[in-house]
Amino acid sequence: MNNLIEIVSIGGAVVAVSFGAVMPAFSEGRAIAAAMEAIARQPEAAGTLSRTLFVGLAMIETMAIYCLVLALLLLYANPFTG
Amino acid sequence: MNNLIEIVSIGGAVVAVSFGAVMPAFSEGRAIAAAMEAIARQPEAAGTLSRTLFVGLAMIETMAIYCLVLALLLLYANPFTG
Amino acid sequence: MNNLIEIVSIGGAVVAVSFGAVMPAFSEGRAIAAAMEAIARQPEAAGTLSRTLFVGLAMIETMAIYCLVLALLLLYANPFTG
Amino acid sequence: MNNLIEIVSIGGAVVAVSFGAVMPAFSEGRAIAAAMEAIARQPEAAGTLSRTLFVGLAMIETMAIYCLVLALLLLYANPFTG
Amino acid sequence: MNNLIEIVSIGGAVVAVSFGAVMPAFSEGRAIAAAMEAIARQPEAAGTLSRTLFVGLAMIETMAIYCLVLALLLLYANPFTG
């Protein structure tokens, strides 16, 4: 039963990366949909809109990256597995 | 009972890639639908709209790729299986 | 049963970083969607809007970072694991 | 069974920081969305609006910080762990 | 089983500070959103509105502080732990 830590690490990495994909993806889709609608209403503001959108997407993306980093740390830099 | 790690790895890879398909696919569909509507309303802004859309889709796609990478790592570069 | 602390630490790090991705991502998506709509209605206020938005996104981002910090502390600076 | 206090401390720190991320993030997103809408309707009041918004965000942020402080106290200044 | 008091104290502090973050944060976000809308409709009343808002936020904030104080008392001035 000594490999329970490894099992929990694998399961935890899976859970982290799954949660890190569900909600950020939903939020990015919502933001992009709103941007499409906004550009259709004000095509001349497209530059400002897409610049603001990309900064926002980058900030949402960081959260998915946090989850991925933690998952990789659990697998390859786990301090508790010998 | 020594192959429990392998069982959890296989199950985890499946869960990760499944979650990585559910929500990003939904979000991309939503974004593309909004883009269709927007191009229909402003056909002359189609270039800007599709450029913004493609960058956004690429950022959503990364999350599905994170999940796929983790699933492949669990299968082929698993540090806990001998 | 001495490694129960380590299992709880790993599980706790996963839970923390998952919660730290779910709700902040949802809120940022909502804020960005509202900003898109606002810039479309008042393109001349785009500078003020995006400045206010970025400060707000930074404050939401801090919460995700708190969760990541706690997860990393549990893994690498855990005071209870020998 | 002497390490049950430590397990409860770790779990408690995780719960505290998770709750401290969920609701404050939701509230900040809501406040920022309302501010976006308000600035779009009254661009000339943008200074007052963003000043009021930032004070409000700071007060919501304090709650997330309370939770983080309690989590860190449980880990590093716990009076019950020898 | 003498340390059950300490376990309950830690759990109680976590529950207190978590509940003390959930609802006050929601209420403050709601109040700020309403203030944003009100200032947008009556910009000339912005001074009165923001003054009233800040007093209200301070009174909501006190509840979060009560919870934090009780949590800290449970940890550092607990009368039942020798």
Short mmCIF file of C-alpha atoms in Angstrom, two decimals:
data_model
loop_
_atom_site.label_atom_id
_atom_site.label_comp_id
_atom_site.label_asym_id
_atom_site.label_seq_id
_atom_site.Cartn_x
_atom_site.Cartn_y
_atom_site.Cartn_z
CA MET A 1 0.00 0.00 0.00
CA ASN A 2 3.02 2.20 -0.33
CA ASN A 3 2.06 3.30 -3.83
CA LEU A 4 -1.11 5.04 -2.68
CA ILE A 5 0.70 8.38 -2.97
CA GLU A 6 1.42 7.69 -6.61
CA ILE A 7 -2.17 6.76 -7.32
CA VAL A 8 -3.40 9.94 -5.66
CA SER A 9 -0.85 11.95 -7.62
CA ILE A 10 -2.02 10.54 -10.93
CA GLY A 11 -5.67 11.03 -10.05
CA GLY A 12 -4.95 14.55 -8.81
CA ALA A 13 -3.12 15.51 -11.99
CA VAL A 14 -6.09 14.31 -14.01
CA VAL A 15 -8.59 16.20 -11.87
CA ALA A 16 -6.51 19.39 -11.97
CA VAL A 17 -6.10 19.42 -15.74
CA SER A 18 -9.78 18.55 -16.24
CA PHE A 19 -11.01 21.42 -14.07
CA GLY A 20 -8.44 23.62 -15.73
CA ALA A 21 -10.06 22.88 -19.10
CA VAL A 22 -13.75 23.04 -18.26
CA MET A 23 -14.35 26.52 -16.93
CA PRO A 24 -11.65 28.56 -18.68
CA ALA A 25 -12.79 27.12 -22.02
CA PHE A 26 -16.38 28.07 -21.26
CA SER A 27 -15.34 31.61 -20.28
CA GLU A 28 -13.17 32.10 -23.34
CA GLY A 29 -15.99 30.95 -25.58
CA ARG A 30 -18.31 33.43 -23.92
CA ALA A 31 -15.81 36.26 -24.29
CA ILE A 32 -15.17 35.47 -27.96
CA ALA A 33 -18.91 35.29 -28.67
CA ALA A 34 -19.38 38.71 -27.08
CA ALA A 35 -16.47 40.06 -29.11
CA MET A 36 -18.00 38.75 -32.36
CA GLU A 37 -21.24 40.50 -31.57
CA ALA A 38 -19.43 43.70 -30.62
CA ILE A 39 -17.32 43.78 -33.80
CA ALA A 40 -20.46 43.21 -35.86
CA ARG A 41 -22.07 46.22 -34.21
CA GLN A 42 -19.01 48.51 -34.37
CA PRO A 43 -16.66 47.28 -37.10
CA GLU A 44 -14.58 50.46 -36.84
CA ALA A 45 -13.68 49.61 -33.22
CA ALA A 46 -12.42 46.17 -34.19
CA GLY A 47 -8.79 47.00 -33.37
CA THR A 48 -9.57 48.08 -29.81
CA LEU A 49 -11.96 45.21 -29.29
CA SER A 50 -9.62 42.48 -30.44
CA ARG A 51 -6.71 43.97 -28.47
CA THR A 52 -8.79 44.03 -25.27
CA LEU A 53 -10.09 40.55 -26.03
CA PHE A 54 -6.64 39.05 -26.49
CA VAL A 55 -5.35 40.49 -23.22
CA GLY A 56 -8.40 39.08 -21.46
CA LEU A 57 -8.03 35.67 -23.09
CA ALA A 58 -4.40 35.60 -22.02
CA MET A 59 -5.42 36.22 -18.41
CA ILE A 60 -8.01 33.42 -18.52
CA GLU A 61 -5.48 31.15 -20.18
CA THR A 62 -3.08 31.59 -17.25
CA MET A 63 -5.50 29.69 -15.02
CA ALA A 64 -5.50 26.69 -17.32
CA ILE A 65 -1.73 26.90 -17.34
CA TYR A 66 -1.63 26.97 -13.52
CA CYS A 67 -3.59 23.71 -13.50
CA LEU A 68 -1.34 22.15 -16.11
CA VAL A 69 1.78 23.21 -14.19
CA LEU A 70 0.45 21.67 -11.00
CA ALA A 71 -0.43 18.45 -12.84
CA LEU A 72 3.06 18.20 -14.32
CA LEU A 73 4.63 18.98 -10.94
CA LEU A 74 2.61 16.19 -9.34
CA LEU A 75 3.88 13.76 -11.96
CA TYR A 76 7.50 14.76 -12.44
CA ALA A 77 8.56 16.82 -9.42
CA ASN A 78 6.53 15.21 -6.70
CA PRO A 79 8.36 15.79 -3.40
CA PHE A 80 6.60 12.91 -1.65
CA THR A 81 7.55 10.02 -3.92
CA GLY A 82 10.94 8.75 -2.92
CA MET B 1 -2.27 -5.59 -6.71
CA ASN B 2 0.86 -4.00 -8.01
CA ASN B 3 -0.72 -2.95 -11.31
CA LEU B 4 -3.20 -0.60 -9.66
CA ILE B 5 -1.05 2.33 -10.77
CA GLU B 6 -1.42 1.29 -14.36
CA ILE B 7 -5.18 0.96 -14.03
CA VAL B 8 -5.44 4.43 -12.52
CA SER B 9 -3.20 5.83 -15.25
CA ILE B 10 -5.38 4.43 -18.00
CA GLY B 11 -8.56 5.62 -16.35
CA GLY B 12 -7.03 9.03 -15.70
CA ALA B 13 -5.94 9.43 -19.31
CA VAL B 14 -9.48 8.67 -20.40
CA VAL B 15 -11.01 11.12 -17.95
CA ALA B 16 -8.56 13.87 -18.88
CA VAL B 17 -9.08 13.59 -22.61
CA SER B 18 -12.85 13.36 -22.15
CA PHE B 19 -13.08 16.52 -20.07
CA GLY B 20 -10.66 18.14 -22.49
CA ALA B 21 -13.14 17.47 -25.28
CA VAL B 22 -16.44 18.35 -23.64
CA MET B 23 -16.15 21.97 -22.69
CA PRO B 24 -13.67 23.33 -25.26
CA ALA B 25 -15.81 21.82 -28.03
CA PHE B 26 -18.92 23.46 -26.61
CA SER B 27 -17.15 26.81 -26.33
CA GLU B 28 -15.72 26.68 -29.81
CA GLY B 29 -19.14 25.87 -31.20
CA ARG B 30 -20.58 28.83 -29.36
CA ALA B 31 -17.86 31.15 -30.62
CA ILE B 32 -18.23 29.96 -34.21
CA ALA B 33 -22.01 30.36 -34.04
CA ALA B 34 -21.59 33.92 -32.83
CA ALA B 35 -19.11 34.55 -35.65
CA MET B 36 -21.56 33.22 -38.24
CA GLU B 37 -24.22 35.57 -36.98
CA ALA B 38 -21.79 38.48 -36.90
CA ILE B 39 -20.52 37.91 -40.45
CA ALA B 40 -24.11 37.68 -41.66
CA ARG B 41 -24.83 41.06 -40.12
CA GLN B 42 -21.62 42.75 -41.26
CA PRO B 43 -20.24 40.91 -44.30
CA GLU B 44 -17.69 43.67 -44.95
CA ALA B 45 -16.08 43.00 -41.53
CA ALA B 46 -15.62 39.31 -42.32
CA GLY B 47 -11.83 39.58 -42.47
CA THR B 48 -11.51 41.11 -39.01
CA LEU B 49 -14.10 38.76 -37.57
CA SER B 50 -12.54 35.58 -38.86
CA ARG B 51 -9.04 36.70 -37.82
CA THR B 52 -10.23 37.40 -34.27
CA LEU B 53 -12.18 34.15 -34.25
CA PHE B 54 -9.21 32.06 -35.31
CA VAL B 55 -6.96 33.47 -32.61
CA GLY B 56 -9.66 32.81 -30.04
CA LEU B 57 -10.25 29.27 -31.26
CA ALA B 58 -6.53 28.64 -31.06
CA MET B 59 -6.52 29.71 -27.41
CA ILE B 60 -9.46 27.43 -26.58
CA GLU B 61 -7.81 24.63 -28.49
CA THR B 62 -4.73 24.84 -26.27
CA MET B 63 -6.79 23.57 -23.32
CA ALA B 64 -7.82 20.46 -25.21
CA ILE B 65 -4.16 20.02 -26.12
CA TYR B 66 -3.12 20.31 -22.46
CA CYS B 67 -5.47 17.45 -21.61
CA LEU B 68 -4.23 15.36 -24.51
CA VAL B 69 -0.61 15.96 -23.50
CA LEU B 70 -1.33 14.91 -19.94
CA ALA B 71 -3.11 11.78 -21.14
CA LEU B 72 -0.19 10.85 -23.42
CA LEU B 73 2.29 11.53 -20.61
CA LEU B 74 0.33 9.25 -18.29
CA LEU B 75 0.49 6.47 -20.86
CA TYR B 76 3.99 6.80 -22.32
CA ALA B 77 6.07 8.79 -19.86
CA ASN B 78 4.57 7.73 -16.58
CA PRO B 79 7.25 8.19 -13.90
CA PHE B 80 5.57 5.79 -11.48
CA THR B 81 5.47 2.63 -13.57
CA GLY B 82 8.77 0.90 -13.27
CA MET C 1 -0.31 5.09 7.69
CA ASN C 2 2.29 7.74 8.19
CA ASN C 3 1.91 9.02 4.62
CA LEU C 4 -1.70 10.10 5.11
CA ILE C 5 -0.50 13.69 5.53
CA GLU C 6 1.18 13.53 2.14
CA ILE C 7 -1.93 12.15 0.46
CA VAL C 8 -4.07 14.88 2.00
CA SER C 9 -1.51 17.48 0.89
CA ILE C 10 -1.60 16.28 -2.70
CA GLY C 11 -5.38 16.10 -2.74
CA GLY C 12 -5.61 19.51 -1.12
CA ALA C 13 -3.28 21.09 -3.66
CA VAL C 14 -5.43 19.68 -6.46
CA VAL C 15 -8.66 20.91 -4.89
CA ALA C 16 -7.21 24.37 -4.26
CA VAL C 17 -5.93 24.88 -7.78
CA SER C 18 -9.17 23.50 -9.28
CA PHE C 19 -11.36 25.88 -7.30
CA GLY C 20 -8.89 28.63 -8.11
CA ALA C 21 -9.52 28.01 -11.81
CA VAL C 22 -13.28 27.52 -11.88
CA MET C 23 -14.79 30.68 -10.47
CA PRO C 24 -12.16 33.31 -11.34
CA ALA C 25 -12.22 32.11 -14.96
CA PHE C 26 -16.00 32.39 -15.04
CA SER C 27 -15.86 35.91 -13.57
CA GLU C 28 -13.18 37.08 -15.96
CA GLY C 29 -15.17 35.79 -18.91
CA ARG C 30 -18.20 37.67 -17.66
CA ALA C 31 -16.22 40.88 -17.18
CA ILE C 32 -14.63 40.64 -20.62
CA ALA C 33 -18.02 39.98 -22.25
CA ALA C 34 -19.45 43.06 -20.54
CA ALA C 35 -16.45 45.11 -21.65
CA MET C 36 -16.91 43.97 -25.28
CA GLU C 37 -20.52 45.09 -25.18
CA ALA C 38 -19.60 48.39 -23.54
CA ILE C 39 -16.87 49.22 -26.06
CA ALA C 40 -19.29 48.44 -28.88
CA ARG C 41 -21.76 50.93 -27.41
CA GLN C 42 -19.22 53.68 -26.62
CA PRO C 43 -16.13 53.20 -28.78
CA GLU C 44 -14.76 56.59 -27.73
CA ALA C 45 -14.57 55.44 -24.09
CA ALA C 46 -12.51 52.39 -25.02
CA GLY C 47 -9.39 53.65 -23.25
CA THR C 48 -11.15 54.15 -19.93
CA LEU C 49 -13.04 50.89 -20.28
CA SER C 50 -10.04 48.73 -21.03
CA ARG C 51 -7.98 50.38 -18.28
CA THR C 52 -10.72 49.72 -15.73
CA LEU C 53 -11.15 46.20 -17.06
CA PHE C 54 -7.48 45.32 -16.76
CA VAL C 55 -7.28 46.53 -13.17
CA GLY C 56 -10.35 44.45 -12.38
CA LEU C 57 -8.97 41.36 -14.13
CA ALA C 58 -5.75 41.75 -12.17
CA MET C 59 -7.69 41.75 -8.90
CA ILE C 60 -9.62 38.62 -9.89
CA GLU C 61 -6.39 36.99 -11.02
CA THR C 62 -4.90 37.46 -7.54
CA MET C 63 -7.38 34.93 -6.16
CA ALA C 64 -6.29 32.27 -8.60
CA ILE C 65 -2.72 33.08 -7.64
CA TYR C 66 -3.54 32.73 -3.92
CA CYS C 67 -4.83 29.22 -4.64
CA LEU C 68 -1.78 28.34 -6.71
CA VAL C 69 0.53 29.65 -3.99
CA LEU C 70 -1.22 27.57 -1.34
CA ALA C 71 -1.04 24.49 -3.58
CA LEU C 72 2.69 24.99 -4.14
CA LEU C 73 3.25 25.61 -0.41
CA LEU C 74 1.44 22.35 0.41
CA LEU C 75 3.71 20.48 -1.97
CA TYR C 76 7.09 22.08 -1.45
CA ALA C 77 7.03 23.92 1.88
CA ASN C 78 4.72 21.72 3.88
CA PRO C 79 5.60 22.18 7.56
CA PHE C 80 4.04 18.88 8.60
CA THR C 81 6.00 16.45 6.45
CA GLY C 82 9.21 15.61 8.18
CA MET D 1 -3.41 9.06 15.38
CA ASN D 2 -1.48 12.03 16.65
CA ASN D 3 -1.25 13.59 13.18
CA LEU D 4 -5.00 14.04 12.82
CA ILE D 5 -4.59 17.69 13.80
CA GLU D 6 -2.17 18.20 10.95
CA ILE D 7 -4.49 16.56 8.46
CA VAL D 8 -7.39 18.73 9.60
CA SER D 9 -5.14 21.79 9.35
CA ILE D 10 -4.16 21.01 5.77
CA GLY D 11 -7.72 20.25 4.77
CA GLY D 12 -8.93 23.38 6.52
CA ALA D 13 -6.39 25.57 4.76
CA VAL D 14 -7.52 24.17 1.42
CA VAL D 15 -11.19 24.70 2.21
CA ALA D 16 -10.59 28.24 3.43
CA VAL D 17 -8.62 29.34 0.40
CA SER D 18 -11.10 27.66 -1.97
CA PHE D 19 -14.10 29.40 -0.43
CA GLY D 20 -12.04 32.58 -0.40
CA ALA D 21 -11.66 32.32 -4.18
CA VAL D 22 -15.14 31.24 -5.25
CA MET D 23 -17.47 33.93 -4.03
CA PRO D 24 -15.23 37.03 -4.01
CA ALA D 25 -14.24 36.26 -7.62
CA PHE D 26 -17.90 35.95 -8.61
CA SER D 27 -18.73 39.26 -6.88
CA GLU D 28 -15.82 41.10 -8.42
CA GLY D 29 -16.80 39.88 -11.87
CA ARG D 30 -20.33 41.09 -11.28
CA ALA D 31 -19.15 44.49 -10.05
CA ILE D 32 -16.79 44.93 -13.00
CA ALA D 33 -19.52 43.96 -15.46
CA ALA D 34 -21.85 46.53 -13.91
CA ALA D 35 -19.10 49.15 -14.07
CA MET D 36 -18.51 48.42 -17.77
CA GLU D 37 -22.18 48.93 -18.47
CA ALA D 38 -22.29 52.11 -16.40
CA ILE D 39 -19.25 53.67 -18.08
CA ALA D 40 -20.77 52.86 -21.47
CA ARG D 41 -23.93 54.72 -20.49
CA GLN D 42 -22.20 57.71 -18.85
CA PRO D 43 -18.65 58.03 -20.19
CA GLU D 44 -18.25 61.46 -18.56
CA ALA D 45 -18.69 59.87 -15.10
CA ALA D 46 -15.93 57.34 -15.75
CA GLY D 47 -13.59 58.85 -13.17
CA THR D 48 -16.13 58.65 -10.36
CA LEU D 49 -17.26 55.20 -11.44
CA SER D 50 -13.81 53.65 -11.60
CA ARG D 51 -12.78 55.26 -8.30
CA THR D 52 -15.87 53.87 -6.59
CA LEU D 53 -15.32 50.49 -8.26
CA PHE D 54 -11.72 50.19 -7.13
CA VAL D 55 -12.60 50.97 -3.50
CA GLY D 56 -15.33 48.33 -3.69
CA LEU D 57 -13.03 45.74 -5.26
CA ALA D 58 -10.48 46.41 -2.53
CA MET D 59 -13.11 45.70 0.12
CA ILE D 60 -14.16 42.45 -1.56
CA GLU D 61 -10.51 41.51 -1.97
CA THR D 62 -9.95 41.80 1.80
CA MET D 63 -12.19 38.77 2.33
CA ALA D 64 -10.10 36.62 0.05
CA ILE D 65 -7.07 37.87 1.96
CA TYR D 66 -8.68 36.94 5.31
CA CYS D 67 -9.11 33.39 4.03
CA LEU D 68 -5.56 33.26 2.75
CA VAL D 69 -4.23 34.59 6.06
CA LEU D 70 -6.15 31.97 8.02
CA ALA D 71 -4.89 29.23 5.69
CA LEU D 72 -1.30 30.37 6.12
CA LEU D 73 -1.75 30.64 9.90
CA LEU D 74 -3.09 27.06 10.00
CA LEU D 75 -0.03 25.86 8.14
CA TYR D 76 2.80 27.91 9.61
CA ALA D 77 1.61 29.31 12.95
CA ASN D 78 -0.67 26.56 14.14
CA PRO D 79 -0.77 26.73 17.96
CA PHE D 80 -1.89 23.10 18.33
CA THR D 81 0.93 21.31 16.53
CA GLY D 82 3.74 20.89 18.97
CA MET E 1 -8.82 11.46 22.21
CA ASN E 2 -7.90 14.53 24.18
CA ASN E 3 -7.14 16.51 21.02
CA LEU E 4 -10.71 16.43 19.73
CA ILE E 5 -11.17 19.96 21.09
CA GLU E 6 -8.29 21.17 19.00
CA ILE E 7 -9.58 19.48 15.86
CA VAL E 8 -13.01 21.01 16.32
CA SER E 9 -11.39 24.38 16.94
CA ILE E 10 -9.44 24.23 13.69
CA GLY E 11 -12.46 23.04 11.75
CA GLY E 12 -14.61 25.71 13.35
CA ALA E 13 -12.17 28.46 12.48
CA VAL E 14 -12.16 27.30 8.85
CA VAL E 15 -15.94 27.13 8.66
CA ALA E 16 -16.29 30.56 10.28
CA VAL E 17 -13.91 32.32 7.95
CA SER E 18 -15.34 30.55 4.88
CA PHE E 19 -18.93 31.51 5.65
CA GLY E 20 -17.65 34.96 6.54
CA ALA E 21 -16.32 35.30 3.00
CA VAL E 22 -19.12 33.79 0.94
CA MET E 23 -22.13 35.91 1.69
CA PRO E 24 -20.54 39.29 2.50
CA ALA E 25 -18.60 39.11 -0.76
CA PHE E 26 -21.81 38.36 -2.67
CA SER E 27 -23.60 41.23 -0.97
CA GLU E 28 -20.83 43.71 -1.55
CA GLY E 29 -20.70 42.79 -5.21
CA ARG E 30 -24.43 43.31 -5.46
CA ALA E 31 -24.24 46.68 -3.68
CA ILE E 32 -21.40 47.88 -5.89
CA ALA E 33 -23.27 46.79 -9.04
CA ALA E 34 -26.33 48.72 -7.91
CA ALA E 35 -24.18 51.77 -7.15
CA MET E 36 -22.62 51.63 -10.61
CA GLU E 37 -26.06 51.61 -12.19
CA ALA E 38 -27.26 54.43 -9.96
CA ILE E 39 -24.27 56.68 -10.67
CA ALA E 40 -24.73 56.06 -14.39
CA ARG E 41 -28.35 57.21 -14.14
CA GLN E 42 -27.69 60.21 -11.90
CA PRO E 43 -24.06 61.30 -12.29
CA GLU E 44 -24.67 64.52 -10.37
CA ALA E 45 -25.53 62.47 -7.25
CA ALA E 46 -22.27 60.54 -7.44
CA GLY E 47 -20.89 62.08 -4.24
CA THR E 48 -23.91 61.09 -2.16
CA LEU E 49 -24.09 57.67 -3.78
CA SER E 50 -20.47 56.75 -3.22
CA ARG E 51 -20.53 58.08 0.36
CA THR E 52 -23.59 55.97 1.12
CA LEU E 53 -22.02 52.97 -0.63
CA PHE E 54 -18.82 53.16 1.39
CA VAL E 55 -20.69 53.29 4.70
CA GLY E 56 -22.75 50.30 3.60
CA LEU E 57 -19.68 48.36 2.48
CA ALA E 58 -18.01 49.09 5.79
CA MET E 59 -20.98 47.67 7.66
CA ILE E 60 -21.01 44.51 5.51
CA GLU E 61 -17.28 44.23 5.99
CA THR E 62 -17.69 44.16 9.77
CA MET E 63 -19.40 40.77 9.49
CA ALA E 64 -16.46 39.27 7.69
CA ILE E 65 -14.24 40.76 10.37
CA TYR E 66 -16.37 39.22 13.15
CA CYS E 67 -15.84 35.81 11.58
CA LEU E 68 -12.14 36.39 11.22
CA VAL E 69 -11.88 37.54 14.84
CA LEU E 70 -13.71 34.46 16.07
CA ALA E 71 -11.49 32.21 13.97
CA LEU E 72 -8.37 33.83 15.37
CA LEU E 73 -9.72 33.59 18.93
CA LEU E 74 -10.43 29.88 18.44
CA LEU E 75 -6.84 29.37 17.37
CA TYR E 76 -4.87 31.66 19.66
CA ALA E 77 -7.05 32.42 22.69
CA ASN E 78 -9.01 29.21 23.05
CA PRO E 79 -10.05 28.88 26.71
CA PHE E 80 -10.60 25.11 26.50
CA THR E 81 -7.17 24.00 25.39
CA GLY E 82 -5.04 23.78 28.50
#
